[in-house]
Amino acid sequence: MNVKPILFLLFSIIALLSSCKPTIQHLPYLGSNKIVNGEEVRHQIRSFNYIDQDSLAFNADVLNGNIYLADFFFTSCPSICPRVMRNMLRVQKKYKDIPNFKLVSFSLDPKRDTPARMKKYAENIGADLSMWHFVHGPKDSIMAIANEDYYVPAFEDPDAPGGFDHSGKLLLIDGNGHLRGFAEGTEDEDVTEFFNTIDALLAESK
Amino acid sequence: MIKFINITIVLASISLLTQCDHTEYPSGKRYYNAYCGNCHMEDGKGLSKLIPSLEKSQYLINQQDKLPCIIRNGIKSMVADSSSELQLSMPANVKLSEIEILNICNYINNSWSNQQAQMSLQEIKVKLNFCD
């Protein structure tokens, strides 16, 4: 029996269904889908319960309905973080007047990065704390969401500069917690192109 | 004819050599981008108040004697790692050779809008003898 036509039909249906939403430039949904109770569900950032640089609760409620850009860092990071932060600052500058757009920096080093220390760091780099959150949570939990939800490889490594190995990816998350795009935060040109991706998501959610 | 070719070759090599020695510091630039660029950035401007700019840095202008030592030994932040105070320190670069340090010094001293006298290898050796 020839399965090819059936497969082709299946794919066409999927393609048709997924193209239903009328948007100009629809960004893909990234990440692998899961099967829950026999139904396929989209990859989604899990809900969490952390605190920010002001020791205020930082959880799904704070982010719900907001498009945000996430990265992972630690204040004593001697390697890629300053470069990534400089690009986060470029994003801040470009989108500072857009309501419902946020920046979120998760610390991989909660032991040293107390909320007060992160606040000082934020002030030193010139972060606008009305749109940018610096996030403190239990280390294992932060490592898990980095690796499993945001797809940012991050782990403790005594041989790495500063004690942690991680990538400088910037992750774009939509108002429903779905991953919609990413860029290399260490690459200025990649981030410049990424502005188009952010614009597309903003347009889509209007 | 042979003479003419010879002269051209000599002139070309001189201009090549002087380009490398005086107008730009290509190897200094390479080392700078590799060892310093993550923090001070390719344009030398650093990151806000966290990492100082090396362009028009008063420190760089006044502390030329200390520059090779800073590159080799880094700068230990004055403030202890207490919970609320934050000062990023500059890491040491013990693996850099004297020539590599020389190239970096000359590159940052004469890049962006910086204009400092060129250092020699001998000067670098002397300065490195007087690190704190």
mmCIF file of C-alpha atoms in Angstrom:
data_model
loop_
_atom_site.group_PDB
_atom_site.id
_atom_site.type_symbol
_atom_site.label_atom_id
_atom_site.label_comp_id
_atom_site.label_asym_id
_atom_site.label_seq_id
_atom_site.Cartn_x
_atom_site.Cartn_y
_atom_site.Cartn_z
ATOM 1 C CA MET A 1 0.000 0.000 0.000
ATOM 2 C CA ASN A 2 1.225 3.444 -0.842
ATOM 3 C CA VAL A 3 1.222 5.806 2.156
ATOM 4 C CA LYS A 4 2.674 8.771 0.325
ATOM 5 C CA PRO A 5 -0.627 10.305 -0.855
ATOM 6 C CA ILE A 6 -2.059 9.962 2.635
ATOM 7 C CA LEU A 7 0.941 11.675 4.147
ATOM 8 C CA PHE A 8 0.724 14.388 1.554
ATOM 9 C CA LEU A 9 -2.935 14.929 2.368
ATOM 10 C CA LEU A 10 -2.161 15.084 6.078
ATOM 11 C CA PHE A 11 0.536 17.666 5.564
ATOM 12 C CA SER A 12 -1.691 19.770 3.348
ATOM 13 C CA ILE A 13 -4.392 19.770 5.988
ATOM 14 C CA ILE A 14 -1.907 20.747 8.670
ATOM 15 C CA ALA A 15 -0.514 23.472 6.451
ATOM 16 C CA LEU A 16 -4.016 24.751 5.709
ATOM 17 C CA LEU A 17 -5.041 24.722 9.343
ATOM 18 C CA SER A 18 -1.937 26.451 10.566
ATOM 19 C CA SER A 19 -2.253 29.151 7.913
ATOM 20 C CA CYS A 20 -5.791 30.045 8.998
ATOM 21 C CA LYS A 21 -4.787 32.972 11.175
ATOM 22 C CA PRO A 22 -4.726 36.006 8.896
ATOM 23 C CA THR A 23 -1.464 37.823 9.553
ATOM 24 C CA ILE A 24 0.978 39.625 7.369
ATOM 25 C CA GLN A 25 4.134 37.851 8.422
ATOM 26 C CA HIS A 26 3.237 35.064 10.802
ATOM 27 C CA LEU A 27 6.078 33.962 13.020
ATOM 28 C CA PRO A 28 6.407 30.238 13.617
ATOM 29 C CA TYR A 29 5.866 28.646 17.006
ATOM 30 C CA LEU A 30 9.163 27.227 18.192
ATOM 31 C CA GLY A 31 9.837 24.231 20.372
ATOM 32 C CA SER A 32 8.581 20.689 20.307
ATOM 33 C CA ASN A 33 4.941 20.019 21.003
ATOM 34 C CA LYS A 34 3.901 17.692 23.796
ATOM 35 C CA ILE A 35 1.144 15.147 23.968
ATOM 36 C CA VAL A 36 -1.046 15.754 27.008
ATOM 37 C CA ASN A 37 -4.038 13.438 27.534
ATOM 38 C CA GLY A 38 -3.842 12.350 23.931
ATOM 39 C CA GLU A 39 -3.879 15.902 22.626
ATOM 40 C CA GLU A 40 -1.005 17.743 21.100
ATOM 41 C CA VAL A 41 -0.178 20.974 22.912
ATOM 42 C CA ARG A 42 2.230 23.687 21.889
ATOM 43 C CA HIS A 43 5.493 24.184 23.674
ATOM 44 C CA GLN A 44 4.933 26.789 26.360
ATOM 45 C CA ILE A 45 7.008 28.393 29.097
ATOM 46 C CA ARG A 46 5.901 26.756 32.377
ATOM 47 C CA SER A 47 4.499 28.928 35.115
ATOM 48 C CA PHE A 48 6.985 29.937 37.776
ATOM 49 C CA ASN A 49 7.096 31.849 40.992
ATOM 50 C CA TYR A 50 10.204 33.970 41.383
ATOM 51 C CA ILE A 51 11.037 37.463 42.644
ATOM 52 C CA ASP A 52 12.541 40.503 40.905
ATOM 53 C CA GLN A 53 15.194 43.088 41.800
ATOM 54 C CA ASP A 54 12.764 44.787 44.184
ATOM 55 C CA SER A 55 11.919 41.453 45.843
ATOM 56 C CA LEU A 56 8.447 41.686 44.341
ATOM 57 C CA ALA A 57 6.699 38.563 43.113
ATOM 58 C CA PHE A 58 7.604 37.734 39.541
ATOM 59 C CA ASN A 59 5.342 35.129 38.003
ATOM 60 C CA ALA A 60 3.028 34.372 35.105
ATOM 61 C CA ASP A 61 0.610 37.105 36.260
ATOM 62 C CA VAL A 62 3.249 39.784 35.780
ATOM 63 C CA LEU A 63 4.027 38.564 32.273
ATOM 64 C CA ASN A 64 0.592 37.523 31.090
ATOM 65 C CA GLY A 65 -0.420 39.405 27.964
ATOM 66 C CA ASN A 66 3.040 40.883 27.549
ATOM 67 C CA ILE A 67 5.444 40.175 24.763
ATOM 68 C CA TYR A 68 8.866 39.836 26.300
ATOM 69 C CA LEU A 69 12.482 39.224 25.515
ATOM 70 C CA ALA A 70 14.332 36.931 27.914
ATOM 71 C CA ASP A 71 18.003 36.285 28.519
ATOM 72 C CA PHE A 72 20.102 34.473 31.108
ATOM 73 C CA PHE A 73 23.021 36.190 32.842
ATOM 74 C CA PHE A 74 24.785 36.662 36.158
ATOM 75 C CA THR A 75 26.192 39.878 37.544
ATOM 76 C CA SER A 76 29.769 38.649 37.931
ATOM 77 C CA CYS A 77 29.852 37.121 34.428
ATOM 78 C CA PRO A 78 33.242 37.937 32.914
ATOM 79 C CA SER A 79 32.558 36.557 29.446
ATOM 80 C CA ILE A 80 29.628 37.212 27.115
ATOM 81 C CA CYS A 81 27.152 38.991 29.423
ATOM 82 C CA PRO A 82 28.249 42.612 28.912
ATOM 83 C CA ARG A 83 27.888 42.160 25.144
ATOM 84 C CA VAL A 84 24.455 40.601 25.512
ATOM 85 C CA MET A 85 23.388 43.350 27.918
ATOM 86 C CA ARG A 86 24.498 46.011 25.499
ATOM 87 C CA ASN A 87 22.200 44.480 22.900
ATOM 88 C CA MET A 88 19.377 44.251 25.444
ATOM 89 C CA LEU A 89 19.899 47.985 25.951
ATOM 90 C CA ARG A 90 19.502 48.529 22.213
ATOM 91 C CA VAL A 91 16.187 46.676 22.384
ATOM 92 C CA GLN A 92 15.146 48.728 25.417
ATOM 93 C CA LYS A 93 15.884 51.938 23.557
ATOM 94 C CA LYS A 94 13.943 50.890 20.476
ATOM 95 C CA TYR A 95 10.825 49.583 22.241
ATOM 96 C CA LYS A 96 10.656 51.708 25.373
ATOM 97 C CA ASP A 97 7.404 53.371 24.355
ATOM 98 C CA ILE A 98 5.576 50.144 23.552
ATOM 99 C CA PRO A 99 3.243 49.132 26.366
ATOM 100 C CA ASN A 100 3.079 45.391 27.023
ATOM 101 C CA PHE A 101 6.640 44.868 25.913
ATOM 102 C CA LYS A 102 9.111 43.746 28.562
ATOM 103 C CA LEU A 103 12.663 42.601 29.052
ATOM 104 C CA VAL A 104 13.439 39.791 31.474
ATOM 105 C CA SER A 105 16.919 38.795 32.641
ATOM 106 C CA PHE A 106 17.115 35.613 34.710
ATOM 107 C CA SER A 107 20.138 35.207 36.969
ATOM 108 C CA LEU A 108 21.869 31.833 36.783
ATOM 109 C CA ASP A 109 23.713 32.611 40.018
ATOM 110 C CA PRO A 110 21.014 33.223 42.652
ATOM 111 C CA LYS A 111 23.478 32.544 45.460
ATOM 112 C CA ARG A 112 25.438 35.705 44.713
ATOM 113 C CA ASP A 113 22.808 37.644 42.784
ATOM 114 C CA THR A 114 20.527 38.847 45.525
ATOM 115 C CA PRO A 115 17.743 41.199 44.438
ATOM 116 C CA ALA A 116 19.718 44.144 45.848
ATOM 117 C CA ARG A 117 22.826 43.202 43.884
ATOM 118 C CA MET A 118 20.836 42.783 40.688
ATOM 119 C CA LYS A 119 19.228 46.163 41.246
ATOM 120 C CA LYS A 120 22.630 47.784 41.520
ATOM 121 C CA TYR A 121 23.731 46.006 38.343
ATOM 122 C CA ALA A 122 20.577 47.146 36.574
ATOM 123 C CA GLU A 123 21.228 50.743 37.570
ATOM 124 C CA ASN A 124 24.863 50.507 36.489
ATOM 125 C CA ILE A 125 24.042 49.324 33.005
ATOM 126 C CA GLY A 126 21.223 51.835 32.624
ATOM 127 C CA ALA A 127 18.261 49.467 32.615
ATOM 128 C CA ASP A 128 14.812 51.066 32.682
ATOM 129 C CA LEU A 129 13.181 49.134 35.503
ATOM 130 C CA SER A 130 9.674 50.068 34.409
ATOM 131 C CA MET A 131 10.046 47.636 31.497
ATOM 132 C CA TRP A 132 12.976 45.426 32.520
ATOM 133 C CA HIS A 133 12.875 42.792 35.261
ATOM 134 C CA PHE A 134 15.914 41.100 36.793
ATOM 135 C CA VAL A 135 14.812 37.765 38.130
ATOM 136 C CA HIS A 136 15.926 35.751 41.137
ATOM 137 C CA GLY A 137 14.747 32.180 41.741
ATOM 138 C CA PRO A 138 15.961 28.824 43.037
ATOM 139 C CA LYS A 139 18.965 27.721 41.013
ATOM 140 C CA ASP A 140 17.663 24.294 39.983
ATOM 141 C CA SER A 141 14.409 25.781 38.841
ATOM 142 C CA ILE A 142 16.104 28.543 36.812
ATOM 143 C CA MET A 143 18.467 26.012 35.222
ATOM 144 C CA ALA A 144 15.503 23.831 34.307
ATOM 145 C CA ILE A 145 13.489 26.571 32.615
ATOM 146 C CA ALA A 146 16.627 27.796 30.825
ATOM 147 C CA ASN A 147 17.437 24.396 29.357
ATOM 148 C CA GLU A 148 13.984 22.917 28.901
ATOM 149 C CA ASP A 149 11.658 25.853 28.260
ATOM 150 C CA TYR A 150 13.775 28.610 26.745
ATOM 151 C CA TYR A 151 16.242 26.205 25.069
ATOM 152 C CA VAL A 152 19.225 28.091 26.448
ATOM 153 C CA PRO A 153 22.014 25.676 27.349
ATOM 154 C CA ALA A 154 23.092 26.643 30.864
ATOM 155 C CA PHE A 155 24.925 24.714 33.527
ATOM 156 C CA GLU A 156 27.315 25.119 36.401
ATOM 157 C CA ASP A 157 30.924 24.481 35.417
ATOM 158 C CA PRO A 158 33.829 25.262 37.756
ATOM 159 C CA ASP A 159 36.118 25.567 34.723
ATOM 160 C CA ALA A 160 33.988 28.122 32.900
ATOM 161 C CA PRO A 161 34.703 31.841 33.327
ATOM 162 C CA GLY A 162 32.664 32.917 36.359
ATOM 163 C CA GLY A 163 31.544 29.350 37.119
ATOM 164 C CA PHE A 164 28.684 29.005 34.633
ATOM 165 C CA ASP A 165 28.481 27.959 31.021
ATOM 166 C CA HIS A 166 25.599 29.444 29.110
ATOM 167 C CA SER A 167 24.637 30.853 25.765
ATOM 168 C CA GLY A 168 23.812 34.498 25.130
ATOM 169 C CA LYS A 169 20.574 33.838 23.280
ATOM 170 C CA LEU A 170 17.727 36.341 23.392
ATOM 171 C CA LEU A 171 14.333 34.642 23.401
ATOM 172 C CA LEU A 172 11.155 36.257 22.150
ATOM 173 C CA ILE A 173 7.998 35.105 23.949
ATOM 174 C CA ASP A 174 4.456 36.033 22.987
ATOM 175 C CA GLY A 175 1.567 37.004 25.266
ATOM 176 C CA ASN A 176 0.578 33.360 25.743
ATOM 177 C CA GLY A 177 3.988 32.112 26.802
ATOM 178 C CA HIS A 178 4.961 30.641 23.428
ATOM 179 C CA LEU A 179 8.485 30.899 22.074
ATOM 180 C CA ARG A 180 8.380 32.808 18.778
ATOM 181 C CA GLY A 181 11.935 33.792 17.914
ATOM 182 C CA PHE A 182 15.507 34.046 19.073
ATOM 183 C CA ALA A 183 18.763 35.824 18.324
ATOM 184 C CA GLU A 184 22.378 35.583 19.365
ATOM 185 C CA GLY A 185 22.695 38.347 21.938
ATOM 186 C CA THR A 186 26.438 38.522 21.381
ATOM 187 C CA GLU A 187 26.050 39.346 17.671
ATOM 188 C CA ASP A 188 25.124 42.960 16.989
ATOM 189 C CA GLU A 189 24.016 42.271 13.423
ATOM 190 C CA ASP A 190 21.873 39.325 14.410
ATOM 191 C CA VAL A 191 20.115 41.566 16.913
ATOM 192 C CA THR A 192 19.600 44.253 14.270
ATOM 193 C CA GLU A 193 17.814 41.675 12.097
ATOM 194 C CA PHE A 194 15.935 40.470 15.151
ATOM 195 C CA PHE A 195 14.185 43.851 15.352
ATOM 196 C CA ASN A 196 12.149 42.684 12.314
ATOM 197 C CA THR A 197 11.072 39.564 14.192
ATOM 198 C CA ILE A 198 10.028 41.623 17.205
ATOM 199 C CA ASP A 199 8.147 44.051 14.932
ATOM 200 C CA ALA A 200 6.333 41.128 13.310
ATOM 201 C CA LEU A 201 5.205 39.757 16.661
ATOM 202 C CA LEU A 202 4.079 43.191 17.813
ATOM 203 C CA ALA A 203 2.078 43.586 14.581
ATOM 204 C CA GLU A 204 0.558 40.151 14.970
ATOM 205 C CA SER A 205 -0.668 40.847 18.476
ATOM 206 C CA LYS A 206 -2.243 44.187 17.693
ATOM 207 C CA MET B 1 64.158 47.344 -16.235
ATOM 208 C CA ILE B 2 65.342 44.956 -13.501
ATOM 209 C CA LYS B 3 66.332 47.977 -11.439
ATOM 210 C CA PHE B 4 62.882 49.464 -11.822
ATOM 211 C CA ILE B 5 61.228 46.253 -10.631
ATOM 212 C CA ASN B 6 63.604 46.069 -7.686
ATOM 213 C CA ILE B 7 62.808 49.589 -6.621
ATOM 214 C CA THR B 8 59.096 48.930 -6.882
ATOM 215 C CA ILE B 9 59.417 45.845 -4.726
ATOM 216 C CA VAL B 10 61.461 47.707 -2.121
ATOM 217 C CA LEU B 11 59.000 50.601 -2.059
ATOM 218 C CA ALA B 12 56.043 48.230 -1.811
ATOM 219 C CA SER B 13 57.560 46.341 1.106
ATOM 220 C CA ILE B 14 58.395 49.561 2.921
ATOM 221 C CA SER B 15 54.868 50.813 2.564
ATOM 222 C CA LEU B 16 53.554 47.430 3.732
ATOM 223 C CA LEU B 17 55.821 47.422 6.767
ATOM 224 C CA THR B 18 55.032 50.991 7.755
ATOM 225 C CA GLN B 19 51.330 50.271 7.404
ATOM 226 C CA CYS B 20 51.610 47.469 9.902
ATOM 227 C CA ASP B 21 53.851 49.380 12.264
ATOM 228 C CA HIS B 22 52.374 52.833 12.395
ATOM 229 C CA THR B 23 49.027 53.494 10.849
ATOM 230 C CA GLU B 24 47.171 50.548 12.340
ATOM 231 C CA TYR B 25 47.782 47.785 14.826
ATOM 232 C CA PRO B 26 46.144 44.759 13.215
ATOM 233 C CA SER B 27 47.504 42.199 15.641
ATOM 234 C CA GLY B 28 46.791 44.436 18.615
ATOM 235 C CA LYS B 29 43.271 44.752 17.311
ATOM 236 C CA ARG B 30 42.944 40.978 17.038
ATOM 237 C CA TYR B 31 44.132 40.430 20.595
ATOM 238 C CA TYR B 32 42.035 43.300 21.896
ATOM 239 C CA ASN B 33 38.868 41.946 20.299
ATOM 240 C CA ALA B 34 39.598 38.474 21.638
ATOM 241 C CA TYR B 35 40.621 39.355 25.200
ATOM 242 C CA CYS B 36 38.970 42.679 25.916
ATOM 243 C CA GLY B 37 36.126 43.003 23.413
ATOM 244 C CA ASN B 38 33.528 41.106 25.440
ATOM 245 C CA CYS B 39 33.645 43.818 28.070
ATOM 246 C CA HIS B 40 35.078 47.011 26.594
ATOM 247 C CA MET B 41 33.523 46.238 23.176
ATOM 248 C CA GLU B 42 35.003 46.677 19.708
ATOM 249 C CA ASP B 43 34.288 50.399 19.781
ATOM 250 C CA GLY B 44 36.017 50.765 23.157
ATOM 251 C CA LYS B 45 32.941 52.281 24.729
ATOM 252 C CA GLY B 46 32.371 49.659 27.439
ATOM 253 C CA LEU B 47 28.979 49.307 29.086
ATOM 254 C CA SER B 48 27.436 52.308 30.818
ATOM 255 C CA LYS B 49 28.685 52.588 34.395
ATOM 256 C CA LEU B 50 29.524 48.905 34.673
ATOM 257 C CA ILE B 51 32.548 48.791 32.381
ATOM 258 C CA PRO B 52 34.535 51.953 31.706
ATOM 259 C CA SER B 53 35.002 53.322 28.219
ATOM 260 C CA LEU B 54 38.570 53.192 26.989
ATOM 261 C CA GLU B 55 37.944 56.056 24.616
ATOM 262 C CA LYS B 56 38.997 59.362 26.165
ATOM 263 C CA SER B 57 39.547 57.539 29.450
ATOM 264 C CA GLN B 58 41.267 59.878 31.904
ATOM 265 C CA TYR B 59 42.644 56.805 33.598
ATOM 266 C CA LEU B 60 44.184 55.598 30.350
ATOM 267 C CA ILE B 61 45.741 58.998 29.730
ATOM 268 C CA ASN B 62 47.148 59.406 33.245
ATOM 269 C CA GLN B 63 48.161 55.848 34.013
ATOM 270 C CA GLN B 64 50.168 54.869 30.945
ATOM 271 C CA ASP B 65 52.826 53.375 33.218
ATOM 272 C CA LYS B 66 50.312 51.009 34.761
ATOM 273 C CA LEU B 67 48.639 49.887 31.547
ATOM 274 C CA PRO B 68 50.777 46.767 30.881
ATOM 275 C CA CYS B 69 50.258 45.651 34.500
ATOM 276 C CA ILE B 70 46.506 46.200 34.263
ATOM 277 C CA ILE B 71 46.361 44.038 31.165
ATOM 278 C CA ARG B 72 48.443 41.285 32.773
ATOM 279 C CA ASN B 73 46.988 41.314 36.296
ATOM 280 C CA GLY B 74 43.533 42.771 35.853
ATOM 281 C CA ILE B 75 41.917 45.115 38.369
ATOM 282 C CA LYS B 76 40.579 43.773 41.625
ATOM 283 C CA SER B 77 37.455 45.595 42.535
ATOM 284 C CA MET B 78 37.831 47.647 45.704
ATOM 285 C CA VAL B 79 34.447 46.688 47.026
ATOM 286 C CA ALA B 80 34.112 43.304 48.658
ATOM 287 C CA ASP B 81 31.530 40.926 47.214
ATOM 288 C CA SER B 82 28.858 42.040 49.617
ATOM 289 C CA SER B 83 25.255 41.498 48.755
ATOM 290 C CA SER B 84 24.228 44.975 47.707
ATOM 291 C CA GLU B 85 27.420 46.571 46.427
ATOM 292 C CA LEU B 86 28.486 45.648 42.989
ATOM 293 C CA GLN B 87 31.704 46.254 41.203
ATOM 294 C CA LEU B 88 32.794 44.094 38.357
ATOM 295 C CA SER B 89 36.513 43.448 38.445
ATOM 296 C CA MET B 90 38.678 43.108 35.400
ATOM 297 C CA PRO B 91 40.162 39.626 34.922
ATOM 298 C CA ALA B 92 43.895 38.942 34.673
ATOM 299 C CA ASN B 93 45.480 37.763 31.423
ATOM 300 C CA VAL B 94 48.483 35.794 32.629
ATOM 301 C CA LYS B 95 48.880 33.971 29.341
ATOM 302 C CA LEU B 96 49.526 37.071 27.228
ATOM 303 C CA SER B 97 53.156 37.500 26.198
ATOM 304 C CA GLU B 98 54.981 40.824 26.452
ATOM 305 C CA ILE B 99 54.668 41.307 22.704
ATOM 306 C CA GLU B 100 50.963 40.659 22.797
ATOM 307 C CA ILE B 101 50.593 43.155 25.664
ATOM 308 C CA LEU B 102 52.620 45.653 23.642
ATOM 309 C CA ASN B 103 50.324 45.216 20.652
ATOM 310 C CA ILE B 104 47.204 45.677 22.768
ATOM 311 C CA CYS B 105 48.619 48.800 24.456
ATOM 312 C CA ASN B 106 49.483 50.408 21.159
ATOM 313 C CA TYR B 107 46.148 49.479 19.674
ATOM 314 C CA ILE B 108 43.972 50.946 22.432
ATOM 315 C CA ASN B 109 46.270 53.946 22.814
ATOM 316 C CA ASN B 110 45.770 54.843 19.167
ATOM 317 C CA SER B 111 42.263 53.745 18.361
ATOM 318 C CA TRP B 112 38.901 55.484 18.358
ATOM 319 C CA SER B 113 39.904 59.044 19.229
ATOM 320 C CA ASN B 114 42.809 58.089 21.484
ATOM 321 C CA GLN B 115 46.238 59.459 20.690
ATOM 322 C CA GLN B 116 49.142 58.323 22.845
ATOM 323 C CA ALA B 117 52.818 57.851 22.164
ATOM 324 C CA GLN B 118 53.751 54.478 20.794
ATOM 325 C CA MET B 119 55.308 52.093 23.310
ATOM 326 C CA SER B 120 58.301 49.869 22.650
ATOM 327 C CA LEU B 121 58.833 46.324 23.815
ATOM 328 C CA GLN B 122 61.600 47.579 26.103
ATOM 329 C CA GLU B 123 59.201 49.998 27.822
ATOM 330 C CA ILE B 124 56.673 47.208 28.314
ATOM 331 C CA LYS B 125 59.319 44.993 29.923
ATOM 332 C CA VAL B 126 60.345 47.789 32.301
ATOM 333 C CA LYS B 127 56.764 48.663 33.240
ATOM 334 C CA LEU B 128 55.935 45.014 33.859
ATOM 335 C CA ASN B 129 58.791 44.891 36.369
ATOM 336 C CA PHE B 130 57.047 47.465 38.498
ATOM 337 C CA CYS B 131 53.600 45.954 38.848
ATOM 338 C CA ASP B 132 52.049 46.239 42.317
#
